[in-house]
mmCIF file of C-alpha atoms in Angstrom:
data_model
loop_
_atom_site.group_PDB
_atom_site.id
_atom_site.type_symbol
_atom_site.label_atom_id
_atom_site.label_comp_id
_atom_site.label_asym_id
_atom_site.label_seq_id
_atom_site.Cartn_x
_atom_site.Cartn_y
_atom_site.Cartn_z
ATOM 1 C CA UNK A 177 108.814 -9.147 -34.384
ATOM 2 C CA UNK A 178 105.915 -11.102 -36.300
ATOM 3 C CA UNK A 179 102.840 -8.857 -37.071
ATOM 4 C CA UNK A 180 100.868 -11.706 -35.104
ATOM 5 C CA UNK A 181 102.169 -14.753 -33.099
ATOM 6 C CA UNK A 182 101.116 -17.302 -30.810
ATOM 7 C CA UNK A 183 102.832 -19.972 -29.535
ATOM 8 C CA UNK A 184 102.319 -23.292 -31.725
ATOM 9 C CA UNK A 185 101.917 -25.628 -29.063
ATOM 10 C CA UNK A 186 100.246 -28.631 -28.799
ATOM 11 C CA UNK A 187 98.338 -28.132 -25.921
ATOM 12 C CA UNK A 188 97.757 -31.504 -24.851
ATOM 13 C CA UNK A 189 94.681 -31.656 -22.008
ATOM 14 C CA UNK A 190 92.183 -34.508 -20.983
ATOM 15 C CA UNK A 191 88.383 -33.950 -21.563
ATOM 16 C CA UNK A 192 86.441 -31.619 -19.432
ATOM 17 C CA UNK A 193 89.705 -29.055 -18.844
ATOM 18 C CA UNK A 194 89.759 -25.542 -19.219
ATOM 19 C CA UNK A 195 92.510 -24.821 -21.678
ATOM 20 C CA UNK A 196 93.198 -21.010 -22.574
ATOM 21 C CA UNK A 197 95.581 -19.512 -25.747
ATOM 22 C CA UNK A 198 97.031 -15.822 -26.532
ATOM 23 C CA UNK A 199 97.718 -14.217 -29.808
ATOM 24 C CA UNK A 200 99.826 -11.095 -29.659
ATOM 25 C CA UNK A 201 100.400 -8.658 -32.147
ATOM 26 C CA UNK A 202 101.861 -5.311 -32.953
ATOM 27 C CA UNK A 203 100.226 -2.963 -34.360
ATOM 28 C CA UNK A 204 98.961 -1.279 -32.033
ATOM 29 C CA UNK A 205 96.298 0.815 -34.419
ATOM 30 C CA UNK A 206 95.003 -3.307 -35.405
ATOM 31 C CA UNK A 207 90.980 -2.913 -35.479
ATOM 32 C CA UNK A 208 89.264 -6.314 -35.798
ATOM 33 C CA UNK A 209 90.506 -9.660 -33.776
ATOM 34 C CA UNK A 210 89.034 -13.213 -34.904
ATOM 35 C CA UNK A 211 89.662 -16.520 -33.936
ATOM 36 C CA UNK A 212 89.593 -19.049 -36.765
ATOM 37 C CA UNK A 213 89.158 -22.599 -36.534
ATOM 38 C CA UNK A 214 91.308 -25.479 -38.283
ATOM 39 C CA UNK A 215 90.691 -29.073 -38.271
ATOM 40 C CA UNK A 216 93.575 -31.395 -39.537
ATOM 41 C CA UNK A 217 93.445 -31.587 -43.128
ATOM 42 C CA UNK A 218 90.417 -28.894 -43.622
ATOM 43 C CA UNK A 219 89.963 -25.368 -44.321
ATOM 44 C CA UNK A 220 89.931 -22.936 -41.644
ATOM 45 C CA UNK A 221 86.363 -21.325 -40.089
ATOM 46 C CA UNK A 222 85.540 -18.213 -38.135
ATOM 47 C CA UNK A 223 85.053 -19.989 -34.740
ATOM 48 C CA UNK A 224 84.497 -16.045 -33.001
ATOM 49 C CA UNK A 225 85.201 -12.671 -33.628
ATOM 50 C CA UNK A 226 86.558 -10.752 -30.690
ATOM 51 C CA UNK A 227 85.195 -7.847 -29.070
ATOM 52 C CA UNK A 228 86.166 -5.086 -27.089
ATOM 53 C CA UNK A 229 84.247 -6.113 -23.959
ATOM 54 C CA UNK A 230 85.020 -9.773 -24.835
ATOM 55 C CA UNK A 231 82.957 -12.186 -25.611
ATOM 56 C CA UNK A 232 81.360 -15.438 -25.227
ATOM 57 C CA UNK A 233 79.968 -18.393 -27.201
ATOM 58 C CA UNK A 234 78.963 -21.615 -25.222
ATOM 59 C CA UNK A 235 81.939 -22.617 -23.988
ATOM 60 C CA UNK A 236 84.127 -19.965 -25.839
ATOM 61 C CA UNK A 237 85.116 -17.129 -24.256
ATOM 62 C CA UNK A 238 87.697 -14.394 -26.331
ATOM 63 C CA UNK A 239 88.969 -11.156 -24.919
ATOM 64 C CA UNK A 240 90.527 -7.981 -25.922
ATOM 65 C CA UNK A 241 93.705 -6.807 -24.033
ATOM 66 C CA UNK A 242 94.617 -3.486 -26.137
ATOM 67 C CA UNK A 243 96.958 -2.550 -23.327
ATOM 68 C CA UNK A 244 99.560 -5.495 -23.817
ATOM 69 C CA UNK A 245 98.192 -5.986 -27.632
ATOM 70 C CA UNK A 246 96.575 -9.476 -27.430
ATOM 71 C CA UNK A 247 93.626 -11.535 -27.576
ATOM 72 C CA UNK A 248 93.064 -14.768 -25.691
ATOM 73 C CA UNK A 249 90.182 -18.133 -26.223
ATOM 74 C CA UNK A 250 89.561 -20.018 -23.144
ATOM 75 C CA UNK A 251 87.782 -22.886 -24.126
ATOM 76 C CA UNK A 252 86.063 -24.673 -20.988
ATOM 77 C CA UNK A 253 85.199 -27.895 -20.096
ATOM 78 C CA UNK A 254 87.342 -29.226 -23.271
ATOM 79 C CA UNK A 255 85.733 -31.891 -25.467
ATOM 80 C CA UNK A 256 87.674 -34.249 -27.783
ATOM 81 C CA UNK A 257 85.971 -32.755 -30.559
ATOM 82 C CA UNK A 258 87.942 -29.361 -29.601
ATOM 83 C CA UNK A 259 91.144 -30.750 -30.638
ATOM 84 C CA UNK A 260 91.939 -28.920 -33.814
ATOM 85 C CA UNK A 261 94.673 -25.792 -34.614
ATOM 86 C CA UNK A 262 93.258 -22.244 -33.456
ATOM 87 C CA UNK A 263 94.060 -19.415 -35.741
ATOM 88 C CA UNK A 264 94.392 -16.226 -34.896
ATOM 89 C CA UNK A 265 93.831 -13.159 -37.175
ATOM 90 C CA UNK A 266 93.939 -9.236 -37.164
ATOM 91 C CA UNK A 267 92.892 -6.544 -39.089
ATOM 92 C CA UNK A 268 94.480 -3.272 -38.940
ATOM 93 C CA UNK A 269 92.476 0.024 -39.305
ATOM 94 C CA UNK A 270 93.543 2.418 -41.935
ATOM 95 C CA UNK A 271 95.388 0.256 -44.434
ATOM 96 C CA UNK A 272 95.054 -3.140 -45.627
ATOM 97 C CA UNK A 273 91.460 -4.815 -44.853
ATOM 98 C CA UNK A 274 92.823 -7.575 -45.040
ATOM 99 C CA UNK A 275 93.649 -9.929 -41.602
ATOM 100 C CA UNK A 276 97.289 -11.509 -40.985
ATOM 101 C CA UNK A 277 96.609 -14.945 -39.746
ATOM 102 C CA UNK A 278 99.036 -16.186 -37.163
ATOM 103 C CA UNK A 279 100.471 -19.491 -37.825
ATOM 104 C CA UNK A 280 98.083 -21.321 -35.513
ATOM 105 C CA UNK A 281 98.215 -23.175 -32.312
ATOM 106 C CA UNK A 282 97.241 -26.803 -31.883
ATOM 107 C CA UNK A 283 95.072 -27.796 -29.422
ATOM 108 C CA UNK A 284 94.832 -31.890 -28.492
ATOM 109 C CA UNK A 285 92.177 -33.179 -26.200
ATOM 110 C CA UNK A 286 92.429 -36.310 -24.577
ATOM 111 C CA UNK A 287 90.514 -38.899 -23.233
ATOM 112 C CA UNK B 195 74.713 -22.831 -50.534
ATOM 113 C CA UNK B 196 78.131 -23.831 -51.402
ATOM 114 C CA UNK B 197 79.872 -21.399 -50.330
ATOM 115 C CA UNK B 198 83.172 -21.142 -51.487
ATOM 116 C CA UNK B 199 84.236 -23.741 -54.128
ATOM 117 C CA UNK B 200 87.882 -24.884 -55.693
ATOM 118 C CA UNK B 201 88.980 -27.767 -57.534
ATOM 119 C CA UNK B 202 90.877 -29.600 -58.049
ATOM 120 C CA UNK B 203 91.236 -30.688 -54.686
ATOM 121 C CA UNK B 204 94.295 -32.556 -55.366
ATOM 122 C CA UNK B 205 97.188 -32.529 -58.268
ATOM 123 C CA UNK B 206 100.909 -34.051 -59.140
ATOM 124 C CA UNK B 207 102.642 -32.238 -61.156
ATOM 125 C CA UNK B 208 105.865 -32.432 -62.578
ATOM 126 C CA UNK B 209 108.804 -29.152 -62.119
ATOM 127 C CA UNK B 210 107.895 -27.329 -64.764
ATOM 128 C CA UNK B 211 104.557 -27.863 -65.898
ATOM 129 C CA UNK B 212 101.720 -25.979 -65.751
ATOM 130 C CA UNK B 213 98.166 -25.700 -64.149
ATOM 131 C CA UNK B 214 95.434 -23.642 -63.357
ATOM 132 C CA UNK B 215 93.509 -23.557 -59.827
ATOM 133 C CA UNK B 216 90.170 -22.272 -59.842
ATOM 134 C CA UNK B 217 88.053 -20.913 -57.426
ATOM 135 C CA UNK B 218 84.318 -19.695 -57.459
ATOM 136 C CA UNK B 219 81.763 -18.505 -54.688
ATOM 137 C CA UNK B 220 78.220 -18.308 -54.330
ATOM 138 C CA UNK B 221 78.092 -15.379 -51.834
ATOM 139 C CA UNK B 222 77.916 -12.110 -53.893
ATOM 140 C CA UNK B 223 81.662 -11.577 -52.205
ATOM 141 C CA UNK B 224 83.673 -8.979 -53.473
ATOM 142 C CA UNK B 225 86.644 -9.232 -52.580
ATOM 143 C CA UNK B 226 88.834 -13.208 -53.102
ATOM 144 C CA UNK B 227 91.805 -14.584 -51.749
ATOM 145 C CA UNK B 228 94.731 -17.367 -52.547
ATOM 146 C CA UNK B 229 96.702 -18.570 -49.825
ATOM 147 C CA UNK B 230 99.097 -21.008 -48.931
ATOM 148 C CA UNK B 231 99.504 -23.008 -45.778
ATOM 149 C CA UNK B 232 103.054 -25.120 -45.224
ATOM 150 C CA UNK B 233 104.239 -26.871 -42.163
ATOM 151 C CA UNK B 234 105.074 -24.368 -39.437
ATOM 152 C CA UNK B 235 104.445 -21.498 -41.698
ATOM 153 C CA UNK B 236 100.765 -20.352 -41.777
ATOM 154 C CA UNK B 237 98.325 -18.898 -43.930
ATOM 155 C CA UNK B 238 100.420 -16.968 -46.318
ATOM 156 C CA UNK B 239 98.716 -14.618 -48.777
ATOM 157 C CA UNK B 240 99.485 -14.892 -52.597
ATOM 158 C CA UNK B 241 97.685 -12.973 -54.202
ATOM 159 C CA UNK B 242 93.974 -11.504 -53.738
ATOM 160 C CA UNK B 243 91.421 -9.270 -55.541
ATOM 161 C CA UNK B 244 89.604 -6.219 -53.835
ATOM 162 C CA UNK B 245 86.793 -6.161 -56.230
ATOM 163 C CA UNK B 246 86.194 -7.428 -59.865
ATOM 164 C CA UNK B 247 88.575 -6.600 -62.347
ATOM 165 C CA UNK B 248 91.296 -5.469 -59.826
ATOM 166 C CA UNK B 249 94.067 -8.324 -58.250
ATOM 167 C CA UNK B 250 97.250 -7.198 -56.423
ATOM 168 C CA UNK B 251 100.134 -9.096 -54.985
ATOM 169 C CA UNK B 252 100.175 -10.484 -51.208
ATOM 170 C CA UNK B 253 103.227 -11.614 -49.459
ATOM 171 C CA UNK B 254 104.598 -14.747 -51.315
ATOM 172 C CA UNK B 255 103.372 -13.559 -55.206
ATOM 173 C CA UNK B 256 106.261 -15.099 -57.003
ATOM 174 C CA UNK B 257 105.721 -17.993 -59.278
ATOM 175 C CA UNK B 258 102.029 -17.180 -59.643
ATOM 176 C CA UNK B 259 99.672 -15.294 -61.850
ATOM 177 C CA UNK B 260 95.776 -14.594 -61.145
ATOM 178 C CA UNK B 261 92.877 -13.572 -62.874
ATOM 179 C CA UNK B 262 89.251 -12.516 -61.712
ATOM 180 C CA UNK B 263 87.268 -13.464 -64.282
ATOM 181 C CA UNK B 264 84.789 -11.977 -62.830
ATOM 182 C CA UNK B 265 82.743 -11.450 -59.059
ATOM 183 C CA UNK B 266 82.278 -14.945 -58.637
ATOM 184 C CA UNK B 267 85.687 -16.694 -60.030
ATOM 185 C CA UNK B 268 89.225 -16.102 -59.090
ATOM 186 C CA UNK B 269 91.605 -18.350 -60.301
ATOM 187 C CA UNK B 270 95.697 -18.866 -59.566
ATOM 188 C CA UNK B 271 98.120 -20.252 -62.403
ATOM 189 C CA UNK B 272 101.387 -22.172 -61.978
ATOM 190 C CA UNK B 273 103.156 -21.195 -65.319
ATOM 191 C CA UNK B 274 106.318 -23.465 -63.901
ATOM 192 C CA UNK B 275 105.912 -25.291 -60.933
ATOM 193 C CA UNK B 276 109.045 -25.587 -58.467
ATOM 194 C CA UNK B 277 109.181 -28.003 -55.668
ATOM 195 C CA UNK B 278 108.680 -25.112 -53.622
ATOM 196 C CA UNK B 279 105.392 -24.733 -54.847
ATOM 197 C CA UNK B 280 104.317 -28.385 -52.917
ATOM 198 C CA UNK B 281 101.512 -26.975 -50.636
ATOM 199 C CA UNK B 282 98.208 -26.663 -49.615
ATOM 200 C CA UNK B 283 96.239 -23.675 -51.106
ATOM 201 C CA UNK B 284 93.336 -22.264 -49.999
ATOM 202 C CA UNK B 285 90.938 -19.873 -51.741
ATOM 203 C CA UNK B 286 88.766 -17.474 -49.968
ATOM 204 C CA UNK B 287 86.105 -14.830 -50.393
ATOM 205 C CA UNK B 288 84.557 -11.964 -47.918
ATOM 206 C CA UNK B 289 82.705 -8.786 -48.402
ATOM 207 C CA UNK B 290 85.623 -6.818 -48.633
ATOM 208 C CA UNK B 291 86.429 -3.083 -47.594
ATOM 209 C CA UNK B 292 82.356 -2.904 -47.211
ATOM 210 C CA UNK B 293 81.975 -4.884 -44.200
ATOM 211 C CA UNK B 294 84.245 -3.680 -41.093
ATOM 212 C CA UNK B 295 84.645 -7.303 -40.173
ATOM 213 C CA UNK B 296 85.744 -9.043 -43.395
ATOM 214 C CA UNK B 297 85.126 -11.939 -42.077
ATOM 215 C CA UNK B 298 87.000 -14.705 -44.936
ATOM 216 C CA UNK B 299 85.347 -18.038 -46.083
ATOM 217 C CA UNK B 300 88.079 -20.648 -47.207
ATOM 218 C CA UNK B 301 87.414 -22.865 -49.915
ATOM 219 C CA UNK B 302 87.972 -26.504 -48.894
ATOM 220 C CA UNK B 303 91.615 -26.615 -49.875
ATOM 221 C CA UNK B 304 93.833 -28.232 -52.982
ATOM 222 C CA UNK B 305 96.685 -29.952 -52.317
ATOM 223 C CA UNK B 306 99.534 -29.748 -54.938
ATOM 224 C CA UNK B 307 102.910 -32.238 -55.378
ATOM 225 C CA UNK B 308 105.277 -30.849 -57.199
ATOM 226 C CA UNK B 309 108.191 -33.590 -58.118
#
């Protein structure tokens, strides 16, 4: 099993839908949680980091499930300029600092 | 602020040659990064440096050589390219072990041909 996954995708919605992603991963003593953002042909951005409560950012929202080890992003009330690839990444405690990205999963909003 | 710079942002190369990516930031950072991103296969570390004067070996090291030349610049050599070496790389920089977070800033990417 991948350290991190999520399912590639393209989620394909129309403008204004609520559209909502999981990232799992297995280590179950992982620390930090962060959702990256990549638009096609750029570098990748720290869209949110994710917190144990969850959290939310406009029309963001991430949250924590330590129980089945994953994260989620709901994005509401989708825009075109959402459509992009959503990276996950997690940082375990106790070893590397250093987050495993998972390979990303493309989101395309349509008119 | 600039953030995280590399160049060049684009290079052909033949299988075999040689060539040098380089990558500085602005940010006080100590710890830098080199990835790789292919089709279907994610951000793949290379190779990355913890803190000036230190580099160790990610997950896909082979073919490559780095040096930190020092806080600010971190750069990745080809010494023989392979066609397997046709990507996109991205450089990166955070705080390091300092900052629980370690948030990473990506440079703005070089794409490299190798024929």
């Amino acid at each position: 099993r991948k350290e991190v996954e999520q399912d590639p995708g393209p989620f394909n919605v129309p403008e204004g839908a609520t559209v909502a992603f999981n990232c799992t991963y297995s280590n179950s003593a992982s620390q930090s949680f962060f959702w990256y953002r990549q638009d096609c042909r750029k570098e990748p951005k720290l869209l949110m980091s994710v917190y144990s409560s969850g959290n939310e950012d406009g029309r963001f929202t991430a949250q924590l499930n330590r129980a089945s080890q994953y994260i989620s992003l709901l994005i509401r009330d989708s825009k075109l300029s959402d459509s992009a690839t959503y990276l996950c990444a997690v940082r375990t405690s106790g070893g590397s600092y250093i987050p495993t990205f998972g390979r990303g999963t493309s989101l395309i909003v349509h008119p | 602020n600039a953030g995280v710079t590399q160049t060049p942002k684009f290079q052909v190369l033949k299988t075999g040659q040689s060539m040098t990516l380089q990558c500085a930031q602005d940010m006080n950072h100590n710890s830098m990064y080199w990835y790789r991103q292919d089709p279907g296969m994610g951000l793949r570390l290379i190779y990355y440096s913890a803190s000036e004067g230190t580099t160790d070996k990610g997950e896909v090291p082979n073919g490559y050589n780095v040096s930190r030349l020092n806080k600010r610049e971190f750069s990745l050599r080809l010494e023989s390219a392979a066609p397997s070496q046709t990507s996109v790389y991205f450089c990166a920089s955070s705080e390091g072990r300092v900052s629980g977070a370690n948030v990473l800033t990506f440079g703005a990417g070089s794409r490299l041909t190798v024929l």
